[in-house]
PDB file of C-alpha atoms and ligand atoms in Angstrom:
ATOM      1  CA  UNK F   1      99.697 -60.855 -13.203  1.00 79.00           C
ATOM      2  CA  UNK F   2      98.773 -62.485  -9.940  1.00 94.00           C
ATOM      3  CA  UNK F   3      95.096 -62.162 -10.805  1.00 96.00           C
ATOM      4  CA  UNK F   4      95.660 -63.917 -14.174  1.00 97.00           C
ATOM      5  CA  UNK F   5      97.773 -66.655 -12.537  1.00 97.00           C
ATOM      6  CA  UNK F   6      95.079 -67.222  -9.913  1.00 97.00           C
ATOM      7  CA  UNK F   7      92.366 -67.546 -12.557  1.00 97.00           C
ATOM      8  CA  UNK F   8      94.475 -69.991 -14.605  1.00 97.00           C
ATOM      9  CA  UNK F   9      95.470 -72.006 -11.511  1.00 97.00           C
ATOM     10  CA  UNK F  10      91.859 -72.257 -10.383  1.00 97.00           C
ATOM     11  CA  UNK F  11      90.957 -73.910 -13.707  1.00 97.00           C
ATOM     12  CA  UNK F  12      94.081 -76.086 -13.704  1.00 97.00           C
ATOM     13  CA  UNK F  13      93.055 -77.374 -10.270  1.00 97.00           C
ATOM     14  CA  UNK F  14      89.557 -78.228 -11.490  1.00 97.00           C
ATOM     15  CA  UNK F  15      87.551 -75.316 -10.121  1.00 97.00           C
ATOM     16  CA  UNK F  16      84.331 -75.198 -12.137  1.00 97.00           C
ATOM     17  CA  UNK F  17      82.572 -72.185 -10.627  1.00 97.00           C
ATOM     18  CA  UNK F  18      82.393 -68.774 -12.226  1.00 97.00           C
ATOM     19  CA  UNK F  19      85.658 -66.771 -12.401  1.00 98.00           C
ATOM     20  CA  UNK F  20      85.655 -63.056 -13.213  1.00 98.00           C
ATOM     21  CA  UNK F  21      88.750 -60.921 -13.594  1.00 98.00           C
ATOM     22  CA  UNK F  22      88.184 -57.196 -12.986  1.00 98.00           C
ATOM     23  CA  UNK F  23      90.906 -54.803 -14.112  1.00 97.00           C
ATOM     24  CA  UNK F  24      91.069 -51.008 -14.017  1.00 97.00           C
ATOM     25  CA  UNK F  25      93.176 -50.821 -17.179  1.00 97.00           C
ATOM     26  CA  UNK F  26      91.458 -51.090 -20.575  1.00 96.00           C
ATOM     27  CA  UNK F  27      94.107 -53.406 -22.071  1.00 96.00           C
ATOM     28  CA  UNK F  28      94.142 -57.193 -22.321  1.00 96.00           C
ATOM     29  CA  UNK F  29      96.035 -58.457 -19.212  1.00 97.00           C
ATOM     30  CA  UNK F  30      99.764 -58.085 -19.844  1.00 97.00           C
ATOM     31  CA  UNK F  31     103.131 -58.844 -18.346  1.00 96.00           C
ATOM     32  CA  UNK F  32     104.924 -55.787 -16.910  1.00 96.00           C
ATOM     33  CA  UNK F  33     108.674 -56.770 -17.195  1.00 95.00           C
ATOM     34  CA  UNK F  34     108.859 -56.039 -20.952  1.00 96.00           C
ATOM     35  CA  UNK F  35     107.578 -52.476 -20.306  1.00 96.00           C
ATOM     36  CA  UNK F  36     111.015 -51.283 -19.153  1.00 94.00           C
ATOM     37  CA  UNK F  37     112.756 -53.225 -21.951  1.00 92.00           C
ATOM     38  CA  UNK F  38     111.407 -54.180 -25.372  1.00 93.00           C
ATOM     39  CA  UNK F  39     108.117 -52.222 -25.188  1.00 94.00           C
ATOM     40  CA  UNK F  40     109.912 -49.046 -24.023  1.00 92.00           C
ATOM     41  CA  UNK F  41     112.368 -49.265 -26.908  1.00 91.00           C
ATOM     42  CA  UNK F  42     109.703 -49.997 -29.462  1.00 91.00           C
ATOM     43  CA  UNK F  43     111.001 -53.527 -30.094  1.00 93.00           C
ATOM     44  CA  UNK F  44     107.635 -54.985 -29.036  1.00 91.00           C
ATOM     45  CA  UNK F  45     104.205 -53.410 -29.243  1.00 84.00           C
ATOM     46  CA  UNK F  46     102.784 -55.041 -26.131  1.00 87.00           C
ATOM     47  CA  UNK F  47     103.183 -57.957 -23.794  1.00 94.00           C
ATOM     48  CA  UNK F  48      99.666 -59.409 -23.487  1.00 96.00           C
ATOM     49  CA  UNK F  49      99.518 -62.807 -21.809  1.00 96.00           C
ATOM     50  CA  UNK F  50      99.018 -65.719 -24.219  1.00 95.00           C
ATOM     51  CA  UNK F  51      95.945 -66.969 -22.335  1.00 97.00           C
ATOM     52  CA  UNK F  52      92.611 -67.862 -23.975  1.00 97.00           C
ATOM     53  CA  UNK F  53      90.314 -66.540 -21.245  1.00 97.00           C
ATOM     54  CA  UNK F  54      87.197 -67.496 -23.151  1.00 97.00           C
ATOM     55  CA  UNK F  55      88.315 -71.106 -23.521  1.00 97.00           C
ATOM     56  CA  UNK F  56      89.124 -71.181 -19.807  1.00 97.00           C
ATOM     57  CA  UNK F  57      85.693 -69.887 -18.953  1.00 98.00           C
ATOM     58  CA  UNK F  58      87.076 -66.750 -17.335  1.00 98.00           C
ATOM     59  CA  UNK F  59      85.096 -63.540 -17.747  1.00 98.00           C
ATOM     60  CA  UNK F  60      87.256 -60.477 -18.335  1.00 97.00           C
ATOM     61  CA  UNK F  61      85.927 -57.111 -17.175  1.00 97.00           C
ATOM     62  CA  UNK F  62      88.475 -54.613 -18.416  1.00 97.00           C
ATOM     63  CA  UNK F  63      88.453 -50.903 -17.759  1.00 97.00           C
ATOM     64  CA  UNK F  64      86.384 -51.606 -14.632  1.00 98.00           C
ATOM     65  CA  UNK F  65      87.968 -50.036 -11.572  1.00 98.00           C
ATOM     66  CA  UNK F  66      86.807 -51.283  -8.157  1.00 98.00           C
ATOM     67  CA  UNK F  67      86.011 -48.289  -5.989  1.00 98.00           C
ATOM     68  CA  UNK F  68      84.779 -49.966  -2.854  1.00 98.00           C
ATOM     69  CA  UNK F  69      84.378 -53.292  -1.079  1.00 98.00           C
ATOM     70  CA  UNK F  70      81.401 -54.205   1.112  1.00 98.00           C
ATOM     71  CA  UNK F  71      82.380 -57.496   2.738  1.00 97.00           C
ATOM     72  CA  UNK F  72      79.125 -57.767   4.688  1.00 98.00           C
ATOM     73  CA  UNK F  73      77.207 -57.814   1.416  1.00 98.00           C
ATOM     74  CA  UNK F  74      79.826 -59.823  -0.485  1.00 98.00           C
ATOM     75  CA  UNK F  75      79.833 -57.045  -3.127  1.00 98.00           C
ATOM     76  CA  UNK F  76      82.326 -54.761  -4.838  1.00 98.00           C
ATOM     77  CA  UNK F  77      81.390 -51.310  -6.099  1.00 98.00           C
ATOM     78  CA  UNK F  78      82.284 -50.030  -9.561  1.00 98.00           C
ATOM     79  CA  UNK F  79      81.082 -47.097 -11.683  1.00 98.00           C
ATOM     80  CA  UNK F  80      79.097 -49.578 -13.759  1.00 96.00           C
ATOM     81  CA  UNK F  81      77.325 -51.002 -10.726  1.00 97.00           C
ATOM     82  CA  UNK F  82      77.977 -53.563  -7.996  1.00 98.00           C
ATOM     83  CA  UNK F  83      79.639 -56.955  -8.548  1.00 98.00           C
ATOM     84  CA  UNK F  84      78.689 -59.808  -6.227  1.00 97.00           C
ATOM     85  CA  UNK F  85      81.209 -62.511  -5.193  1.00 98.00           C
ATOM     86  CA  UNK F  86      81.423 -65.640  -3.066  1.00 97.00           C
ATOM     87  CA  UNK F  87      85.213 -65.511  -2.757  1.00 97.00           C
ATOM     88  CA  UNK F  88      87.326 -62.451  -3.462  1.00 98.00           C
ATOM     89  CA  UNK F  89      91.000 -62.419  -4.423  1.00 97.00           C
ATOM     90  CA  UNK F  90      92.552 -58.928  -4.091  1.00 97.00           C
ATOM     91  CA  UNK F  91      95.554 -58.830  -6.424  1.00 97.00           C
ATOM     92  CA  UNK F  92      95.825 -55.053  -6.997  1.00 96.00           C
ATOM     93  CA  UNK F  93      99.627 -54.826  -7.118  1.00 95.00           C
ATOM     94  CA  UNK F  94     101.733 -51.879  -5.978  1.00 93.00           C
ATOM     95  CA  UNK F  95     101.768 -48.303  -7.151  1.00 91.00           C
ATOM     96  CA  UNK F  96     105.055 -46.423  -7.613  1.00 92.00           C
ATOM     97  CA  UNK F  97     105.729 -43.596  -5.156  1.00 91.00           C
ATOM     98  CA  UNK F  98     104.626 -40.349  -6.720  1.00 90.00           C
ATOM     99  CA  UNK F  99     106.800 -37.485  -5.579  1.00 90.00           C
ATOM    100  CA  UNK F 100     104.935 -34.565  -4.055  1.00 86.00           C
ATOM    101  CA  UNK F 101     103.979 -31.834  -6.508  1.00 85.00           C
ATOM    102  CA  UNK F 102     104.644 -33.915  -9.639  1.00 88.00           C
ATOM    103  CA  UNK F 103     101.100 -34.903 -10.591  1.00 88.00           C
ATOM    104  CA  UNK F 104     100.304 -33.755 -14.184  1.00 87.00           C
ATOM    105  CA  UNK F 105     103.643 -31.878 -14.416  1.00 88.00           C
ATOM    106  CA  UNK F 106     104.803 -31.996 -18.093  1.00 89.00           C
ATOM    107  CA  UNK F 107     108.022 -33.931 -18.450  1.00 91.00           C
ATOM    108  CA  UNK F 108     107.577 -35.990 -15.265  1.00 93.00           C
ATOM    109  CA  UNK F 109     106.614 -39.638 -15.785  1.00 95.00           C
ATOM    110  CA  UNK F 110     105.994 -42.804 -13.832  1.00 95.00           C
ATOM    111  CA  UNK F 111     106.684 -46.215 -15.344  1.00 96.00           C
ATOM    112  CA  UNK F 112     104.242 -48.883 -14.332  1.00 96.00           C
ATOM    113  CA  UNK F 113     101.658 -49.453 -17.082  1.00 96.00           C
ATOM    114  CA  UNK F 114     101.565 -50.043 -20.803  1.00 96.00           C
ATOM    115  CA  UNK F 115     100.222 -46.525 -21.264  1.00 96.00           C
ATOM    116  CA  UNK F 116     103.230 -45.143 -19.261  1.00 96.00           C
ATOM    117  CA  UNK F 117     105.684 -47.048 -21.464  1.00 96.00           C
ATOM    118  CA  UNK F 118     103.930 -45.828 -24.618  1.00 95.00           C
ATOM    119  CA  UNK F 119     104.102 -42.227 -23.347  1.00 94.00           C
ATOM    120  CA  UNK F 120     107.835 -42.619 -22.571  1.00 95.00           C
ATOM    121  CA  UNK F 121     108.771 -44.156 -25.908  1.00 94.00           C
ATOM    122  CA  UNK F 122     108.725 -40.866 -27.897  1.00 93.00           C
ATOM    123  CA  UNK F 123     110.481 -39.119 -24.957  1.00 92.00           C
ATOM    124  CA  UNK F 124     113.423 -41.499 -25.370  1.00 93.00           C
ATOM    125  CA  UNK F 125     113.350 -41.142 -29.180  1.00 92.00           C
ATOM    126  CA  UNK F 126     113.754 -37.328 -28.740  1.00 93.00           C
ATOM    127  CA  UNK F 127     117.034 -38.021 -26.868  1.00 90.00           C
ATOM    128  CA  UNK F 128     116.286 -35.635 -23.990  1.00 88.00           C
ATOM    129  CA  UNK F 129     118.453 -35.221 -20.873  1.00 93.00           C
ATOM    130  CA  UNK F 130     116.812 -37.663 -18.497  1.00 95.00           C
ATOM    131  CA  UNK F 131     116.909 -37.806 -14.734  1.00 96.00           C
ATOM    132  CA  UNK F 132     115.754 -41.132 -13.221  1.00 96.00           C
ATOM    133  CA  UNK F 133     114.711 -41.082  -9.559  1.00 96.00           C
ATOM    134  CA  UNK F 134     115.425 -44.436  -7.929  1.00 95.00           C
ATOM    135  CA  UNK F 135     118.246 -46.871  -8.612  1.00 95.00           C
ATOM    136  CA  UNK F 136     116.127 -50.020  -8.166  1.00 94.00           C
ATOM    137  CA  UNK F 137     115.534 -52.651 -10.813  1.00 93.00           C
ATOM    138  CA  UNK F 138     113.170 -50.535 -12.897  1.00 95.00           C
ATOM    139  CA  UNK F 139     115.384 -47.468 -12.579  1.00 95.00           C
ATOM    140  CA  UNK F 140     118.338 -49.476 -13.771  1.00 95.00           C
ATOM    141  CA  UNK F 141     116.434 -50.872 -16.702  1.00 95.00           C
ATOM    142  CA  UNK F 142     115.020 -47.520 -17.689  1.00 96.00           C
ATOM    143  CA  UNK F 143     118.474 -45.925 -17.448  1.00 96.00           C
ATOM    144  CA  UNK F 144     119.925 -48.637 -19.695  1.00 95.00           C
ATOM    145  CA  UNK F 145     117.096 -48.256 -22.236  1.00 95.00           C
ATOM    146  CA  UNK F 146     117.402 -44.433 -22.210  1.00 96.00           C
ATOM    147  CA  UNK F 147     121.168 -44.674 -22.841  1.00 96.00           C
ATOM    148  CA  UNK F 148     120.499 -47.161 -25.643  1.00 94.00           C
ATOM    149  CA  UNK F 149     118.152 -44.616 -27.123  1.00 94.00           C
ATOM    150  CA  UNK F 150     120.865 -41.961 -27.000  1.00 95.00           C
ATOM    151  CA  UNK F 151     119.709 -39.886 -23.983  1.00 96.00           C
ATOM    152  CA  UNK F 152     122.000 -38.335 -21.425  1.00 96.00           C
ATOM    153  CA  UNK F 153     121.035 -40.024 -18.145  1.00 97.00           C
ATOM    154  CA  UNK F 154     121.542 -39.138 -14.464  1.00 96.00           C
ATOM    155  CA  UNK F 155     120.143 -41.481 -11.854  1.00 96.00           C
ATOM    156  CA  UNK F 156     119.538 -40.090  -8.324  1.00 96.00           C
ATOM    157  CA  UNK F 157     119.213 -42.494  -5.409  1.00 95.00           C
ATOM    158  CA  UNK F 158     118.540 -41.558  -1.793  1.00 94.00           C
ATOM    159  CA  UNK F 159     120.296 -44.648  -0.392  1.00 94.00           C
ATOM    160  CA  UNK F 160     124.026 -45.154  -0.269  1.00 92.00           C
ATOM    161  CA  UNK F 161     123.948 -47.630  -3.128  1.00 92.00           C
ATOM    162  CA  UNK F 162     121.667 -49.083  -5.837  1.00 94.00           C
ATOM    163  CA  UNK F 163     119.189 -51.820  -4.864  1.00 94.00           C
ATOM    164  CA  UNK F 164     119.692 -51.044  -1.162  1.00 91.00           C
ATOM    165  CA  UNK F 165     116.158 -52.108  -0.337  1.00 87.00           C
ATOM    166  CA  UNK F 166     116.288 -55.246  -2.444  1.00 90.00           C
ATOM    167  CA  UNK F 167     119.656 -56.989  -1.980  1.00 93.00           C
ATOM    168  CA  UNK F 168     122.468 -57.279   0.548  1.00 93.00           C
ATOM    169  CA  UNK F 169     125.466 -54.964  -0.161  1.00 91.00           C
ATOM    170  CA  UNK F 170     127.826 -57.777  -1.201  1.00 91.00           C
ATOM    171  CA  UNK F 171     125.390 -59.046  -3.819  1.00 90.00           C
ATOM    172  CA  UNK F 172     124.375 -55.620  -5.090  1.00 87.00           C
ATOM    173  CA  UNK F 173     127.965 -54.187  -5.215  1.00 84.00           C
ATOM    174  CA  UNK F 174     128.843 -55.406  -8.736  1.00 85.00           C
ATOM    175  CA  UNK F 175     125.553 -53.948 -10.000  1.00 83.00           C
ATOM    176  CA  UNK F 176     126.653 -50.409  -9.235  1.00 82.00           C
ATOM    177  CA  UNK F 177     128.926 -50.705 -12.239  1.00 90.00           C
ATOM    178  CA  UNK F 178     125.925 -51.169 -14.563  1.00 89.00           C
ATOM    179  CA  UNK F 179     125.419 -47.418 -14.569  1.00 94.00           C
ATOM    180  CA  UNK F 180     129.009 -46.537 -15.533  1.00 94.00           C
ATOM    181  CA  UNK F 181     129.029 -49.388 -18.045  1.00 94.00           C
ATOM    182  CA  UNK F 182     125.881 -47.921 -19.686  1.00 95.00           C
ATOM    183  CA  UNK F 183     127.266 -44.413 -19.665  1.00 96.00           C
ATOM    184  CA  UNK F 184     124.792 -43.140 -17.069  1.00 97.00           C
ATOM    185  CA  UNK F 185     125.748 -40.913 -14.124  1.00 96.00           C
ATOM    186  CA  UNK F 186     124.769 -42.359 -10.734  1.00 95.00           C
ATOM    187  CA  UNK F 187     124.392 -40.041  -7.715  1.00 95.00           C
ATOM    188  CA  UNK F 188     123.788 -41.845  -4.461  1.00 94.00           C
ATOM    189  CA  UNK F 189     122.980 -40.286  -1.084  1.00 94.00           C
ATOM    190  CA  UNK F 190     120.875 -37.840  -3.055  1.00 94.00           C
ATOM    191  CA  UNK F 191     117.247 -37.447  -2.004  1.00 93.00           C
ATOM    192  CA  UNK F 192     114.967 -35.481  -4.345  1.00 92.00           C
ATOM    193  CA  UNK F 193     113.589 -32.483  -2.520  1.00 89.00           C
ATOM    194  CA  UNK F 194     111.599 -30.663  -5.254  1.00 87.00           C
ATOM    195  CA  UNK F 195     111.319 -29.894  -8.936  1.00 85.00           C
ATOM    196  CA  UNK F 196     111.894 -26.367 -10.214  1.00 83.00           C
ATOM    197  CA  UNK F 197     111.195 -25.533 -13.804  1.00 76.00           C
ATOM    198  CA  UNK F 198     112.876 -28.586 -15.359  1.00 78.00           C
ATOM    199  CA  UNK F 199     115.517 -28.898 -12.647  1.00 83.00           C
ATOM    200  CA  UNK F 200     115.533 -31.650 -10.060  1.00 84.00           C
ATOM    201  CA  UNK F 201     116.746 -30.324  -6.743  1.00 85.00           C
ATOM    202  CA  UNK F 202     118.345 -32.987  -4.561  1.00 83.00           C
ATOM    203  CA  UNK F 203     119.595 -32.962  -1.003  1.00 84.00           C
ATOM    204  CA  UNK F 204     123.012 -34.547  -1.018  1.00 82.00           C
ATOM    205  CA  UNK F 205     123.994 -36.801   1.884  1.00 73.00           C
ATOM    206  CA  UNK F 206     120.418 -37.222   3.030  1.00 52.00           C
TER     207      UNK F 206
HETATM  208  C1  FAD M 301     108.233 -51.449 -15.716  1.00 79.60           C
HETATM  209  C2  FAD M 301     108.250 -52.709 -14.847  1.00 79.60           C
HETATM  210  C3  FAD M 301     109.228 -53.691 -15.076  1.00 79.60           C
HETATM  211  C4  FAD M 301     109.268 -54.839 -14.298  1.00 79.60           C
HETATM  212  N1  FAD M 301     110.228 -55.787 -14.548  1.00 79.60           N
HETATM  213  C5  FAD M 301     110.263 -56.901 -13.812  1.00 79.60           C
HETATM  214  C6  FAD M 301     111.223 -57.930 -14.089  1.00 79.60           C
HETATM  215  O1  FAD M 301     112.045 -57.780 -14.981  1.00 79.60           O
HETATM  216  N2  FAD M 301     111.217 -59.052 -13.326  1.00 79.60           N
HETATM  217  C7  FAD M 301     110.291 -59.209 -12.304  1.00 79.60           C
HETATM  218  O2  FAD M 301     110.325 -60.245 -11.633  1.00 79.60           O
HETATM  219  N3  FAD M 301     109.368 -58.251 -12.032  1.00 79.60           N
HETATM  220  C8  FAD M 301     109.336 -57.117 -12.763  1.00 79.60           C
HETATM  221  N4  FAD M 301     108.380 -56.168 -12.496  1.00 79.60           N
HETATM  222  C9  FAD M 301     107.507 -56.340 -11.371  1.00 79.60           C
HETATM  223  C10 FAD M 301     106.337 -57.236 -11.725  1.00 79.60           C
HETATM  224  O3  FAD M 301     105.690 -56.710 -12.893  1.00 79.60           O
HETATM  225  C11 FAD M 301     105.379 -57.177 -10.550  1.00 79.60           C
HETATM  226  O4  FAD M 301     106.000 -57.762  -9.480  1.00 79.60           O
HETATM  227  C12 FAD M 301     104.062 -57.861 -10.870  1.00 79.60           C
HETATM  228  O5  FAD M 301     103.402 -57.198 -11.926  1.00 79.60           O
HETATM  229  C13 FAD M 301     103.193 -57.869  -9.650  1.00 79.60           C
HETATM  230  O6  FAD M 301     102.018 -58.529 -10.023  1.00 79.60           O
HETATM  231  P1  FAD M 301     100.684 -58.201  -9.251  1.00 79.60           P
HETATM  232  O7  FAD M 301      99.614 -59.053  -9.826  1.00 79.60           O
HETATM  233  O8  FAD M 301     100.913 -58.230  -7.796  1.00 79.60           O
HETATM  234  O9  FAD M 301     100.356 -56.675  -9.598  1.00 79.60           O
HETATM  235  P2  FAD M 301     100.128 -55.963 -11.013  1.00 79.60           P
HETATM  236  O10 FAD M 301     100.780 -56.662 -12.124  1.00 79.60           O
HETATM  237  O11 FAD M 301     100.422 -54.556 -10.772  1.00 79.60           O
HETATM  238  O12 FAD M 301      98.561 -56.144 -11.270  1.00 79.60           O
HETATM  239  C14 FAD M 301      97.593 -55.497 -10.421  1.00 79.60           C
HETATM  240  C15 FAD M 301      96.419 -55.157 -11.364  1.00 79.60           C
HETATM  241  O13 FAD M 301      95.364 -54.671 -10.521  1.00 79.60           O
HETATM  242  C16 FAD M 301      94.729 -53.601 -11.148  1.00 79.60           C
HETATM  243  N5  FAD M 301      94.058 -52.781 -10.196  1.00 79.60           N
HETATM  244  C17 FAD M 301      94.635 -52.075  -9.170  1.00 79.60           C
HETATM  245  N6  FAD M 301      93.677 -51.436  -8.442  1.00 79.60           N
HETATM  246  C18 FAD M 301      92.500 -51.771  -9.030  1.00 79.60           C
HETATM  247  C19 FAD M 301      91.131 -51.434  -8.767  1.00 79.60           C
HETATM  248  N7  FAD M 301      90.777 -50.667  -7.772  1.00 79.60           N
HETATM  249  N8  FAD M 301      90.141 -51.945  -9.539  1.00 79.60           N
HETATM  250  C20 FAD M 301      90.488 -52.798 -10.563  1.00 79.60           C
HETATM  251  N9  FAD M 301      91.754 -53.097 -10.870  1.00 79.60           N
HETATM  252  C21 FAD M 301      92.715 -52.619 -10.133  1.00 79.60           C
HETATM  253  C22 FAD M 301      95.853 -52.874 -11.881  1.00 79.60           C
HETATM  254  O14 FAD M 301      95.354 -52.106 -12.940  1.00 79.60           O
HETATM  255  C23 FAD M 301      96.740 -54.033 -12.342  1.00 79.60           C
HETATM  256  O15 FAD M 301      96.374 -54.454 -13.654  1.00 79.60           O
HETATM  257  C24 FAD M 301     108.327 -55.021 -13.278  1.00 79.60           C
HETATM  258  C25 FAD M 301     107.329 -54.029 -13.039  1.00 79.60           C
HETATM  259  C26 FAD M 301     107.309 -52.891 -13.818  1.00 79.60           C
HETATM  260  C27 FAD M 301     106.253 -51.817 -13.571  1.00 79.60           C
END
């Protein structure tokens, strides 16, 4: 998102040099907010930005992960060979915290990319019992979408309240009711310790 905005802003401000956008994902650049809403619920297929990169003179290099940076040489490394630059903008975003021991475990998902949302869509459609780890914005949105899809939903949150890292208590307080309103069970002061054969073990009061 920031990479796309930077490229568009450079052109809007009259920059005439070459602009190349490298992205690890194979998809056209897209907006992430709809992933936990319309895309997840199958109400939208995708959320690609409505930007004509060709008309802007911006070269898109999709599916091209940057594996290294050599500032002395002004070059990036990728599996398809090095990419030279004069000026580099690093806009690589933030990865979700992956809980220890959950990589490639069936039934455990992250929600960050279009592929993640597409993998989760049928899971919601099957109306499983769902545990959401983290009562932040995305946890709240996912819980709401899962309830809308007919799943039983429990949200576990290590902090004493939802959105503890994002908002002061007095602003976040009314938002704790979102969960009850949506029919989801919220368990705060509950830190996930491990996963055991389809059961999430939490430490209460952590
Ligand atoms: C499900 C979901 C819902 C959200 N909903 C909202 C919302 O409602 N409102 C809101 O304000 N924000 C929301 N956000 C947050 C918002 O999407 C992010 O703040 C925003 O995407 C951050 O933009 P960014 O450019 O910093 O990073 P990103 O959008 O993550 O973009 C970084 C890009 O860098 C690429 N990349 C990373 N490493 C490499 C590499 N080594 N080589 C090549 N490419 C690489 C990634 O593939 C990615 O495409 C949501 C996020 C998610 C995941």
